[in-house]
Coordinates of C-alpha atoms and ligand atoms in Angstrom, one line a residue:
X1047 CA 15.0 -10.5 0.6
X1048 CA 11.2 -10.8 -0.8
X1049 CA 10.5 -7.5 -1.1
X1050 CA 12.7 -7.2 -4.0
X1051 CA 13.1 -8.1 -8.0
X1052 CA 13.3 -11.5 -9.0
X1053 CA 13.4 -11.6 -12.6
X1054 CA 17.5 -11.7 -13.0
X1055 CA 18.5 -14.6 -10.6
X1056 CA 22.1 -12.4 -10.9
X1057 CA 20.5 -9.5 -9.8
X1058 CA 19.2 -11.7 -6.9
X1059 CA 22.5 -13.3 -6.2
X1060 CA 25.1 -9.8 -6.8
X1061 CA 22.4 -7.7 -4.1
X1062 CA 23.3 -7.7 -0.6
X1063 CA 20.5 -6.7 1.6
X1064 CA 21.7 -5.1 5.0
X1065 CA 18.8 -5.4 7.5
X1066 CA 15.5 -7.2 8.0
X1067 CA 13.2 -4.4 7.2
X1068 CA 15.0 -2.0 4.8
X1069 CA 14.9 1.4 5.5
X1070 CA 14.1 3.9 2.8
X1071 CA 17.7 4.5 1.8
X1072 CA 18.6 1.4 1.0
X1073 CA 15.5 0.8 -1.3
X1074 CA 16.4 3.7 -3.2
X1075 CA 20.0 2.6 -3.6
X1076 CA 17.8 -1.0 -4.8
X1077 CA 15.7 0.8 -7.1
X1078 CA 18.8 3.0 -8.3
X1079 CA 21.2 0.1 -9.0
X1080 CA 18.3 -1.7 -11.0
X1081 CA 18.1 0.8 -13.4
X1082 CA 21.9 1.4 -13.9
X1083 CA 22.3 -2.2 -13.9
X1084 CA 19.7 -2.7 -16.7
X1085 CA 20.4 0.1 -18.3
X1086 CA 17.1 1.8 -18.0
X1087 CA 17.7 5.2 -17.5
X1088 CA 17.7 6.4 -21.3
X1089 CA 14.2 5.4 -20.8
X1090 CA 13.0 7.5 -18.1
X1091 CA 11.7 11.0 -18.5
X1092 CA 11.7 12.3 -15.0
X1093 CA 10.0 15.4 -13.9
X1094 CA 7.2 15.3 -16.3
X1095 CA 4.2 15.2 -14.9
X1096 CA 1.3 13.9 -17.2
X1097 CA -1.8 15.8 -16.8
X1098 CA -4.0 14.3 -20.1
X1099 CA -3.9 11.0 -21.7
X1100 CA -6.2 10.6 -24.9
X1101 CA -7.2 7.6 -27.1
X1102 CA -7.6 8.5 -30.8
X1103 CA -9.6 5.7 -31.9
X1104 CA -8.2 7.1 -35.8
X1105 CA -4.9 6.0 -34.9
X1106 CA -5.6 3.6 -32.8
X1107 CA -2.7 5.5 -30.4
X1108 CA -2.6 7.7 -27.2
X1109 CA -1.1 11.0 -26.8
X1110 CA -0.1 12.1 -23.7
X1111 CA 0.2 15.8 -22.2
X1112 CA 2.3 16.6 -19.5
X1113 CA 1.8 19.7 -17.5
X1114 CA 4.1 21.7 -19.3
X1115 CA 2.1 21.1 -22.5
X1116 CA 4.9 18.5 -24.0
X1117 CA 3.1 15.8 -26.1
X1118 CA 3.7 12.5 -26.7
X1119 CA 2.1 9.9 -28.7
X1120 CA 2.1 6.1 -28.6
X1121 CA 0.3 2.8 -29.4
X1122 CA 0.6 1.7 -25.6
X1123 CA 0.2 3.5 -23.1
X1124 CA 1.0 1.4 -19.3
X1125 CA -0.1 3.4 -16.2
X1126 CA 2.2 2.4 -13.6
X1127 CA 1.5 5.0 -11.5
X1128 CA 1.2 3.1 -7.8
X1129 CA -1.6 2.0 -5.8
X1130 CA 0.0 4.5 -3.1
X1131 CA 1.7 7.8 -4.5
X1132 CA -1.2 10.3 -4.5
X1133 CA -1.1 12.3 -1.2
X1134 CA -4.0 12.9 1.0
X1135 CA -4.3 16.4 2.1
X1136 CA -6.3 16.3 4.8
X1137 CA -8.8 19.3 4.4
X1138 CA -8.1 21.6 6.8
X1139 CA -8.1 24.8 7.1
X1140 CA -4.8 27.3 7.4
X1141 CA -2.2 25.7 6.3
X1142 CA -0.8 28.9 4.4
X1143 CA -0.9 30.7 8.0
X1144 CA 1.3 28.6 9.8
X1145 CA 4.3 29.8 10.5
X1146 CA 6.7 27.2 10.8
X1147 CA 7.5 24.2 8.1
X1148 CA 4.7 21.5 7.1
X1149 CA 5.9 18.1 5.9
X1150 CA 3.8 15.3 4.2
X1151 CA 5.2 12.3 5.2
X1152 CA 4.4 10.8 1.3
X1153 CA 6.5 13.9 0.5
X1154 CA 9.5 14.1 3.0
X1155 CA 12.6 15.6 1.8
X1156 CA 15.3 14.1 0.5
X1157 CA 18.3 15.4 2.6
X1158 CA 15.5 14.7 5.8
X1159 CA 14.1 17.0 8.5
X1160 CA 16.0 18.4 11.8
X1161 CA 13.5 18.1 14.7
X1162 CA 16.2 19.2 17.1
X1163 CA 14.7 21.7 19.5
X1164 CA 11.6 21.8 18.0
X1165 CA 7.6 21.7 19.1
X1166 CA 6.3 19.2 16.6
X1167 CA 2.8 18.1 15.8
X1168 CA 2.0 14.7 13.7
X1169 CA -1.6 14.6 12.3
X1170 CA -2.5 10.7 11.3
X1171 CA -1.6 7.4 13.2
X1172 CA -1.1 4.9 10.1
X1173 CA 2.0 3.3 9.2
X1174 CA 3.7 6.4 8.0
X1175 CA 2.8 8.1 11.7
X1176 CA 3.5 4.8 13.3
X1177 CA 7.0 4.4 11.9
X1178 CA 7.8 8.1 12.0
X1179 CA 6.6 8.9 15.4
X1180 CA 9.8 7.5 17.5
X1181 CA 12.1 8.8 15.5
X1182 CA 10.4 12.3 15.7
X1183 CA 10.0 11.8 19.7
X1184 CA 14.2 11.1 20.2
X1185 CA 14.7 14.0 18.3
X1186 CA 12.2 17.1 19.0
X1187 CA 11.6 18.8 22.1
X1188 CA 7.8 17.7 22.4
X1189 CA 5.6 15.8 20.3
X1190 CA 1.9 16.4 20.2
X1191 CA -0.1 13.1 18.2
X1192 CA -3.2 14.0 16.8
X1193 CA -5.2 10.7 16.3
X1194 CA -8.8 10.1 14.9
X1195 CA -8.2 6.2 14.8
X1196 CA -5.6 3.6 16.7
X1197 CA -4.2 1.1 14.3
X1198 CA -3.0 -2.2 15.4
X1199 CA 0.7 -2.3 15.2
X1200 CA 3.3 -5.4 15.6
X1201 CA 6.9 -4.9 16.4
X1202 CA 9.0 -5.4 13.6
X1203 CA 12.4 -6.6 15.6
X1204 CA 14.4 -4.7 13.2
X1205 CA 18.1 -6.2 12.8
X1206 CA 20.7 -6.3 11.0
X1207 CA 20.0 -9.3 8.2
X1208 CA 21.5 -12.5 9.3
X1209 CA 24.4 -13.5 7.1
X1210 CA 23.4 -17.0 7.4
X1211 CA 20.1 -16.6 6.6
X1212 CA 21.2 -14.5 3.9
X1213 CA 23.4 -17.8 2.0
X1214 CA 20.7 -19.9 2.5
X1215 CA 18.1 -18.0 0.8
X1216 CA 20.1 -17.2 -2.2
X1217 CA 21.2 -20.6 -2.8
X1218 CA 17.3 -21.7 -2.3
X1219 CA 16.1 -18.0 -4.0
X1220 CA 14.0 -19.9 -7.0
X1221 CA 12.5 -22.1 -4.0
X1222 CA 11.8 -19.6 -1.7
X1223 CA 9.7 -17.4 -5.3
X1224 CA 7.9 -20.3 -5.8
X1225 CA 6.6 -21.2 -1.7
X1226 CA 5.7 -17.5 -1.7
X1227 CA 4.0 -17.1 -4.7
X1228 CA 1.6 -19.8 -3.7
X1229 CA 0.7 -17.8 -0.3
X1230 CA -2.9 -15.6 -0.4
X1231 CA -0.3 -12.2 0.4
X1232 CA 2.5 -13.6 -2.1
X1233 CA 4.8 -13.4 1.3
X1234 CA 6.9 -16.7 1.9
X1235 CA 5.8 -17.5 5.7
X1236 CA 3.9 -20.0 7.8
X1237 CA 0.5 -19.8 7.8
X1238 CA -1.4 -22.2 10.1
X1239 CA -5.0 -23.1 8.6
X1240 CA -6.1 -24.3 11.6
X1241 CA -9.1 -22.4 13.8
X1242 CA -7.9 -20.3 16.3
X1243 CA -11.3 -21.2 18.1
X1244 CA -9.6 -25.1 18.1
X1245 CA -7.1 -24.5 20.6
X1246 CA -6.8 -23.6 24.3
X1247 CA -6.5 -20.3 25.4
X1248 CA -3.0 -20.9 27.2
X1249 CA -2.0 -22.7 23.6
X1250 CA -3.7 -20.1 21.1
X1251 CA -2.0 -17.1 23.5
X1252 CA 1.7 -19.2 23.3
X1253 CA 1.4 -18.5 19.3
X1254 CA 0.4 -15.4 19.3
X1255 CA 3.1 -14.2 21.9
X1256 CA 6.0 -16.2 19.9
X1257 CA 4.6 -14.3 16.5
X1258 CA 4.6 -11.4 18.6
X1259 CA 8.3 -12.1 19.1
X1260 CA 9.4 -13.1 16.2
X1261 CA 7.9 -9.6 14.3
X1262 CA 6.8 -8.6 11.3
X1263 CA 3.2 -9.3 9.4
X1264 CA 2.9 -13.0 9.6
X1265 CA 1.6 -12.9 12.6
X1266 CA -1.8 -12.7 11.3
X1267 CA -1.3 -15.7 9.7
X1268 CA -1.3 -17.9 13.4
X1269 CA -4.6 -19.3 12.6
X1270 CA -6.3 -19.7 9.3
X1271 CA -9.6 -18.3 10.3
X1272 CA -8.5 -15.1 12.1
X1273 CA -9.8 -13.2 9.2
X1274 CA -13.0 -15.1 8.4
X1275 CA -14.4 -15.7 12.0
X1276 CA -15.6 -12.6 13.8
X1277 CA -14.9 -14.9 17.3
X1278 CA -11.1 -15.9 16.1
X1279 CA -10.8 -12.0 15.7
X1280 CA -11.9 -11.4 18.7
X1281 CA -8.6 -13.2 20.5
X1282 CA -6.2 -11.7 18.7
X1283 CA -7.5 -8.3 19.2
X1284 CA -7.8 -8.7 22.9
X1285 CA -3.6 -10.4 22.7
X1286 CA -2.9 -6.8 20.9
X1287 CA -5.0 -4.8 23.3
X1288 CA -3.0 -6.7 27.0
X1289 CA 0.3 -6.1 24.7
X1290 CA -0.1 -2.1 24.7
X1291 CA -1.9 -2.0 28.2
X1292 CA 1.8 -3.9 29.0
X1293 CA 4.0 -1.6 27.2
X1294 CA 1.8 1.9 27.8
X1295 CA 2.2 3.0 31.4
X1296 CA -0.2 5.8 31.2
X1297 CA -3.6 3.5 31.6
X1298 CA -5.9 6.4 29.7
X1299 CA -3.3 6.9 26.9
X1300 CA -3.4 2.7 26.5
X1301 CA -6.9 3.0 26.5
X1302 CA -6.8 5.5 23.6
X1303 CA -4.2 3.5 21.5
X1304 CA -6.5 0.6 21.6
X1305 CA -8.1 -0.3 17.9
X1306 CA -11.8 -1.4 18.4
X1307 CA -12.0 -2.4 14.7
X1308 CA -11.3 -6.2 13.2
X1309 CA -7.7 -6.7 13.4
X1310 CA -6.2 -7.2 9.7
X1311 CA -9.4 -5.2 8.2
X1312 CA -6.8 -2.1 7.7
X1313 CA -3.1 -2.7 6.5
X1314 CA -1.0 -4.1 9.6
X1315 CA 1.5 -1.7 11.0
X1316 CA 4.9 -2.9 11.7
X1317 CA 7.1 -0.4 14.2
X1318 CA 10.0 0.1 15.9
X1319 CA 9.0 1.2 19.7
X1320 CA 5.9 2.9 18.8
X1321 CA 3.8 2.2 21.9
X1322 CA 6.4 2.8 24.3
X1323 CA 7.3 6.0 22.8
X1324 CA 3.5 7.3 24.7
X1325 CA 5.8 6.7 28.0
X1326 CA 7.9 9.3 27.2
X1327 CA 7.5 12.9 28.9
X1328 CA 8.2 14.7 25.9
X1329 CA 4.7 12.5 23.6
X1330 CA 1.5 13.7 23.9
X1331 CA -1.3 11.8 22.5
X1332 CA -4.5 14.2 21.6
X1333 CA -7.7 11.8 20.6
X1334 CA -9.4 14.1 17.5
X1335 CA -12.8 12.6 17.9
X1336 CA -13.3 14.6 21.1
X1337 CA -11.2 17.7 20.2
X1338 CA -11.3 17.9 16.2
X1339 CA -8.9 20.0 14.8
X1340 CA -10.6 23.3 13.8
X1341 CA -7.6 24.9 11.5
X1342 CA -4.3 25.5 11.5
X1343 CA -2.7 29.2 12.6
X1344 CA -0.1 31.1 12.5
X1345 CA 1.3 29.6 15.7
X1346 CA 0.3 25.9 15.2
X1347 CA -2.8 23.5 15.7
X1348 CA -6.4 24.6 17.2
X1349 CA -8.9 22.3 17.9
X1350 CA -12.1 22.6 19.5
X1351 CA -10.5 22.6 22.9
X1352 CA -6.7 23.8 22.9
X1353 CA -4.4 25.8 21.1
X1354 CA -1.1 23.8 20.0
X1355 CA 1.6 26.0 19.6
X1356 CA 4.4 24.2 17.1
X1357 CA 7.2 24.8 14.9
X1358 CA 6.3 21.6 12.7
X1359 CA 3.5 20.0 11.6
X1360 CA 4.0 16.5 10.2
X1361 CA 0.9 15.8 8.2
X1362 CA 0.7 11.7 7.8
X1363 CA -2.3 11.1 6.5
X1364 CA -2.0 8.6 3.6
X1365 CA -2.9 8.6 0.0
X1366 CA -6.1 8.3 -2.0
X1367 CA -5.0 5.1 -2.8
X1368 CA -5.5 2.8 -6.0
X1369 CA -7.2 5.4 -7.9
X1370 CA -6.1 9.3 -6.8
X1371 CA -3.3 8.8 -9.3
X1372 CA -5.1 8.0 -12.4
X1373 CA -7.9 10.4 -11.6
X1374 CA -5.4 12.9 -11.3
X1375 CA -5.1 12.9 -15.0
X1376 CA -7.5 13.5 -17.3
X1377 CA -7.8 10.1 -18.7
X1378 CA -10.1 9.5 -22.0
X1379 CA -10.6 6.6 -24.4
X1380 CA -12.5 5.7 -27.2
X1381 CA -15.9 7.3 -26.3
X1382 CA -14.0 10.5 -24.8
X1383 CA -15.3 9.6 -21.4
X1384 CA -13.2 10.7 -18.9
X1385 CA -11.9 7.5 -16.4
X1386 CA -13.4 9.6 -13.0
X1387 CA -16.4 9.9 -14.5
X1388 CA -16.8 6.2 -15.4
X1389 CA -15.3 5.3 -12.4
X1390 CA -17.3 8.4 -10.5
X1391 CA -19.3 5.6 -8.6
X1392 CA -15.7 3.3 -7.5
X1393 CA -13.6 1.9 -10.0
X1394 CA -14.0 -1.0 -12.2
X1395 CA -11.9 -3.3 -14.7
X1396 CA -10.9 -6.4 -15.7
X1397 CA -8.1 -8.0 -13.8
X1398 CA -7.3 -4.6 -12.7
X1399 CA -5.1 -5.1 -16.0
X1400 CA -7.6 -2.7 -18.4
X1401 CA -10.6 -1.2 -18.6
X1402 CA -13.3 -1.0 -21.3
X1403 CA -13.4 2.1 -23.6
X1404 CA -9.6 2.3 -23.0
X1405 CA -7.9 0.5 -25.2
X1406 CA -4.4 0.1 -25.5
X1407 CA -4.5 1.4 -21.6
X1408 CA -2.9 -1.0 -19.4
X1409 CA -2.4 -0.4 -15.4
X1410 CA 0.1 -1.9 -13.2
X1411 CA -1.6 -3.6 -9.6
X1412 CA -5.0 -1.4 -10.7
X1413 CA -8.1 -2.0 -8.6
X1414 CA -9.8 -5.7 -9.1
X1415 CA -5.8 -7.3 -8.9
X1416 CA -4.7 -8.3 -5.6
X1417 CA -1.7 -5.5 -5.3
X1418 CA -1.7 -4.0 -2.1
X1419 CA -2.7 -7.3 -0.7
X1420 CA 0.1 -8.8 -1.6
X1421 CA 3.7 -8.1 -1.6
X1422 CA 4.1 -5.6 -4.2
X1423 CA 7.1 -6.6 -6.0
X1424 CA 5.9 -10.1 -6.9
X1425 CA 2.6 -8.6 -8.1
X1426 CA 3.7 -5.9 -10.4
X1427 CA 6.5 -8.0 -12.0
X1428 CA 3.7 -9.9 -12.6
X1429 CA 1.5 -7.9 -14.4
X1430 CA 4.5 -6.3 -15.9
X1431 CA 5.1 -9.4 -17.2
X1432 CA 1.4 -10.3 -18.7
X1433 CA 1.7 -6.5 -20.5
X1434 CA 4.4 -7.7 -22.2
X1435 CA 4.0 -10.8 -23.2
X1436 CA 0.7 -9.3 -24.2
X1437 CA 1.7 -7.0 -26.5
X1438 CA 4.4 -9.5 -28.2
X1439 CA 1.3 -11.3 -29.2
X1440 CA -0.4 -8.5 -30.5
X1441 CA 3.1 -8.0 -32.6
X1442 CA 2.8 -11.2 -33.6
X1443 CA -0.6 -11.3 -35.3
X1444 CA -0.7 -7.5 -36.1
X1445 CA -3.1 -6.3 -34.0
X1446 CA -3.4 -2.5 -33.6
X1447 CA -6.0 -2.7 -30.6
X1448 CA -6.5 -4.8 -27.4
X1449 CA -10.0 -3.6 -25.1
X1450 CA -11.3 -5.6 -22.7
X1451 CA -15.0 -7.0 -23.1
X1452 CA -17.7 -5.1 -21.0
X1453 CA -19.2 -8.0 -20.5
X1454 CA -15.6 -10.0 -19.0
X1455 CA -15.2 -6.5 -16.9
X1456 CA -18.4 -6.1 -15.0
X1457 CA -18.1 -10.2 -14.4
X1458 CA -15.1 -9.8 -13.0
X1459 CA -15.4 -6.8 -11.0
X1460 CA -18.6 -8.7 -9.6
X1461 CA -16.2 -11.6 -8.7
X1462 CA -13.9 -8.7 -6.8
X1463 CA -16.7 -7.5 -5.2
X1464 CA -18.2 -10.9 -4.0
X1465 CA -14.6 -11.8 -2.6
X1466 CA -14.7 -8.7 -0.6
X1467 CA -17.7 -9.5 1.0
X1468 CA -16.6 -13.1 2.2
X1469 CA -14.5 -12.2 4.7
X1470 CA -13.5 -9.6 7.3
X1471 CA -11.1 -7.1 5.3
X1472 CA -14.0 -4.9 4.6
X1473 CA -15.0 -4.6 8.1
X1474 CA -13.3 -1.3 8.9
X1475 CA -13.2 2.3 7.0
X1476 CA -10.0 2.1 5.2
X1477 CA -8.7 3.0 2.1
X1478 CA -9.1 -0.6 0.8
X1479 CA -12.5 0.9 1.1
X1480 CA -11.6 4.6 -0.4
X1481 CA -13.2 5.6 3.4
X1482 CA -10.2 7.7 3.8
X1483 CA -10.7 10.0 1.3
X1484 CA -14.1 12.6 2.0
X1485 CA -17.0 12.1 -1.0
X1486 CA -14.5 9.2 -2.3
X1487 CA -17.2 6.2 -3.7
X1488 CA -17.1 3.3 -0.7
X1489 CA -15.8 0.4 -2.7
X1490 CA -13.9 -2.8 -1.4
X1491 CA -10.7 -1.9 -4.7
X1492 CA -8.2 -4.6 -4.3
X1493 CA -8.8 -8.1 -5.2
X1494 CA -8.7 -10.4 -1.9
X1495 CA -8.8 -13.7 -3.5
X1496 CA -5.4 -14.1 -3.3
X1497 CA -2.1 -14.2 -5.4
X1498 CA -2.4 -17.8 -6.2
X1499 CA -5.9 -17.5 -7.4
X1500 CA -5.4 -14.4 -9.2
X1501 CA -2.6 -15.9 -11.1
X1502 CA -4.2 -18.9 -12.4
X1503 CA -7.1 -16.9 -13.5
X1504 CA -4.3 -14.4 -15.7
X1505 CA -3.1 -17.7 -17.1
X1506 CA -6.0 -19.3 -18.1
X1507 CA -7.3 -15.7 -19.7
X1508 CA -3.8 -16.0 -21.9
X1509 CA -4.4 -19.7 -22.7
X1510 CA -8.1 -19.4 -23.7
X1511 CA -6.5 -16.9 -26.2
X1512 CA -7.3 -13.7 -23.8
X1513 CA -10.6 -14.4 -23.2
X1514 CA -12.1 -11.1 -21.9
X1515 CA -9.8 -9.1 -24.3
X1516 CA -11.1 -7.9 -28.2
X1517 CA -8.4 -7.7 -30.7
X1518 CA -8.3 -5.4 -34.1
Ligands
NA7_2612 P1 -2.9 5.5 6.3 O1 -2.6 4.2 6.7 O2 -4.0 5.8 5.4 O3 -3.0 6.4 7.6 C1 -3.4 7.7 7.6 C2 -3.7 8.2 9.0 O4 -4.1 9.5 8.9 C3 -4.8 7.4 9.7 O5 -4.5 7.4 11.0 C4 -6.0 8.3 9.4 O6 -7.0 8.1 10.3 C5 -5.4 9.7 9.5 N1 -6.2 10.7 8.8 C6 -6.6 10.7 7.5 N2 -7.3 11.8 7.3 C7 -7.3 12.5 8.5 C8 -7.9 13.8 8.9 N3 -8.5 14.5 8.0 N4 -7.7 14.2 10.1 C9 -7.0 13.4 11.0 N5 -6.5 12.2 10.7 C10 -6.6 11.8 9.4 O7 -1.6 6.2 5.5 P2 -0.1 5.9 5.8 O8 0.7 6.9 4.9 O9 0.2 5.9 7.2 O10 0.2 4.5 5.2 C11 -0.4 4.1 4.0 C12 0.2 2.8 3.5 O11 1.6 3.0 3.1 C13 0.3 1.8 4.6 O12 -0.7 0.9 4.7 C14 1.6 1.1 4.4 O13 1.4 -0.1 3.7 C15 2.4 2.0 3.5 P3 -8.3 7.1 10.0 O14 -7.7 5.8 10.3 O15 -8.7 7.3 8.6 O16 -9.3 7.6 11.0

């Protein structure tokens, strides 16, 4: 009920989630009924992929190129393009020799994927592998992992949405924005701020155990130091590690599904019987930092040690996240610099709202805004929101051109930077950190100083009559 719109209280009231944790059906049918509903549709080009995007400082207007050479000009021009919609290919080599069917997990088909019978192989343990993995293991014949780092992973306890529950947070929905937009991750939830390190053992293991239980992402928020103190770490990780030494029955394969980063540093996994899918006969877990995979054949996976024979390979191994969408296009404002080469060394802006040299270029939960931090929904209404009340102010005192300062960017992306480096988020390789993505610049890219923060900051830039922004 959070994860959704809440700028129509109708549309709030008239929706009727069915579960806890919505599968991907259901969102679509969300995100489908929205646009009806709103009559957005008109709107929408589909199937155009834009492959240039260029200022004309004459005009003082983009025109856009889409890959079929169609052009389009404009005076705005929003990139809402998602922190998380540019696959990663992982490079390997032979994947036009395999015989049988490859799927991308950011790319799975729309009428879905029969495993039945089938020798399957999943390269990458994240959320998409984590959430995909027992359903693939009911279904196929065997199931071969191929892992080059355990995440940490917290039972969702998926159910059917309580109808209760349901009445009482629609006739509290305004309450229930509010609480959550004053939380760090925009998610309504506790959040103790007490040390975990203040507590005894049999107390601080009693929380974690009925977080556990209850599911879902907030359990990192049982103490309020569990991602600042290296030591508070440190007890939550060893809670996760007994929990899949309990569930695991193969003590080697536990052993291998045990993270040895920070817990939290990378996204939180949430699952539905992922550990105890490694008891069945028909999972195998391969670990790839001692048998990498050396290419792909015409009969399935080699690595340095084996041969895999498949009919499937499921390749779930994320996105270039926050930026491998925009640096997809050829991006170039006022100067004609192209965005991946000003952003060849990690990306930079101000708020994560605009960048200098591009004006009139607005993104959607860019890098230096909290986004991915954050429940996304809240935070791109958000910004959707600043955009246009931003340009109805430019309409207002006919301006042509809004830029943000250098000066106001670098400061800020300083700020994002400084942030990063208070507490532990930036402790593991992620792709928070663009570590995912080979010869990708290592920079911390969301903003971790929280939604609250974040948003104060937005409205005292508006107040102070954009401060950070040039006007023509
Ligand atoms: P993630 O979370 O980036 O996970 C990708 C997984 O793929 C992760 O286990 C990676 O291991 C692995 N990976 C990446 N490249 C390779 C190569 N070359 N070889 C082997 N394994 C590789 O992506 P998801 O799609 O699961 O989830 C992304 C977000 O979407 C997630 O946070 C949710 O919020 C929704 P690594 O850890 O890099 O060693």
């Amino acid at each position: 009920m959070q994860y959704s719109y809440q700028f129509d209280d109708e549309l709030q009231q008239e929706w009727n989630w069915s579960e806890r944790y919505s599968a991907q059906p259901e969102i679509l049918k969300y995100a489908q009924h929205v646009a009806e509903r709103f009559d957005l549709l008109n709107g929408i080009n589909f199937e155009h992929t834009v492959k240039r995007a260029e200022f004309d400082p004459e005009s003082s207007s983009w025109t856009l190129t889409s890959e079929h050479g169609e052009i389009l000009t404009a005076r705005f021009c929003i990139m809402a393009t998602g922190c998380l919609s540019q696959p990663n290919w992982p490079a390997i080599d032979g994947y036009d020799d395999f015989h049988g069917n490859i799927h991308h997990t950011a790319l799975w088909p729309h009428d879905g994927v029969d495993f039945s019978g089938k020798k399957v192989a999943v390269i990458g343990t994240g959320s998409s592998g984590i959430q995909s993995i027992p359903h693939i293991a009911a279904e196929a014949t065997e199931l071969t992992i191929f892992q080059r780092t355990p995440n940490y992973s917290v039972p969702a306890h998926n159910a059917p949405l309580d109808p209760d529950r349901a009445v009482s947070v629609k006739a509290n929905y305004a309450q229930l924005r509010e609480s959550a937009s004053q939380k760090h991750n925009a998610i309504d939830g506790h959040y103790s701020t007490e040390s975990a390190l203040s507590v005894t053992d049999a107390e601080r293991n009693a929380e974690y155990e009925k977080r556990w239980n209850h599911g879902g992402l907030t359990f990192l928020g049982a103490y309020g130091d569990l991602l600042r103190n290296p030591e508070s770490n440190k007890t939550l990780v060893q809670f996760v590690h007994n929990k899949i030494a309990s569930i695991v029955h193969d003590k080697e394969v536990a052993r291998m599904l045990m993270p040895a980063n920070v817990i939290g540093s990378k996204r939180m996994c949430v699952d539905t019987d992922y550990y105890a899918t490694y008891n069945r006969d028909n999972v195998k877990l391969i670990d790839l930092n001692t048998q990498p995979v050396l290419r792909l054949n015409a009969n399935g996976v080699q690595t340095s040690r084996s041969q895999f024979d498949v009919d499937t390979i499921v390749i779930a191994t994320g996105f270039d996240a926050m930026t491998g969408a925009l640096n997809q296009m050829d991006i170039r404002g006022r100067s004609g610099t192209p965005l991946g080469t000003k952003w060849s060394d990690g990306p930079s802006s101000y708020l994560g709202l605009a960048m200098h040299d591009y004006p009139n270029l607005f993104t959607v939960t860019g890098p230096g805004s909290p986004s991915v931090l954050t429940n996304m929904l809240p935070s791109i209404e958000h910004h959707v929101e600043l955009i246009t009340d931003c340009i109805s102010h430019m309409q207002q005192n006919n301006f042509s051109t809004i830029e943000a300062e250098d000066s106001a960017e670098q400061a800020w992306w300083q700020h994002v930077q400084e942030v990063a480096n208070t507490g532990l988020k930036q402790a593991a390789k992620s792709w928070y950190t663009g570590a995912n993505i080979a010869g990708k610049a290592n920079v911390f890219m969301p903003y971790n100083g929280g939604f609250p923060k974040y948003c104060e900051k937005c409205r005292e830039v508006e107040k102070n009559d954009y401060e950070g922004f040039l006007f023509s």
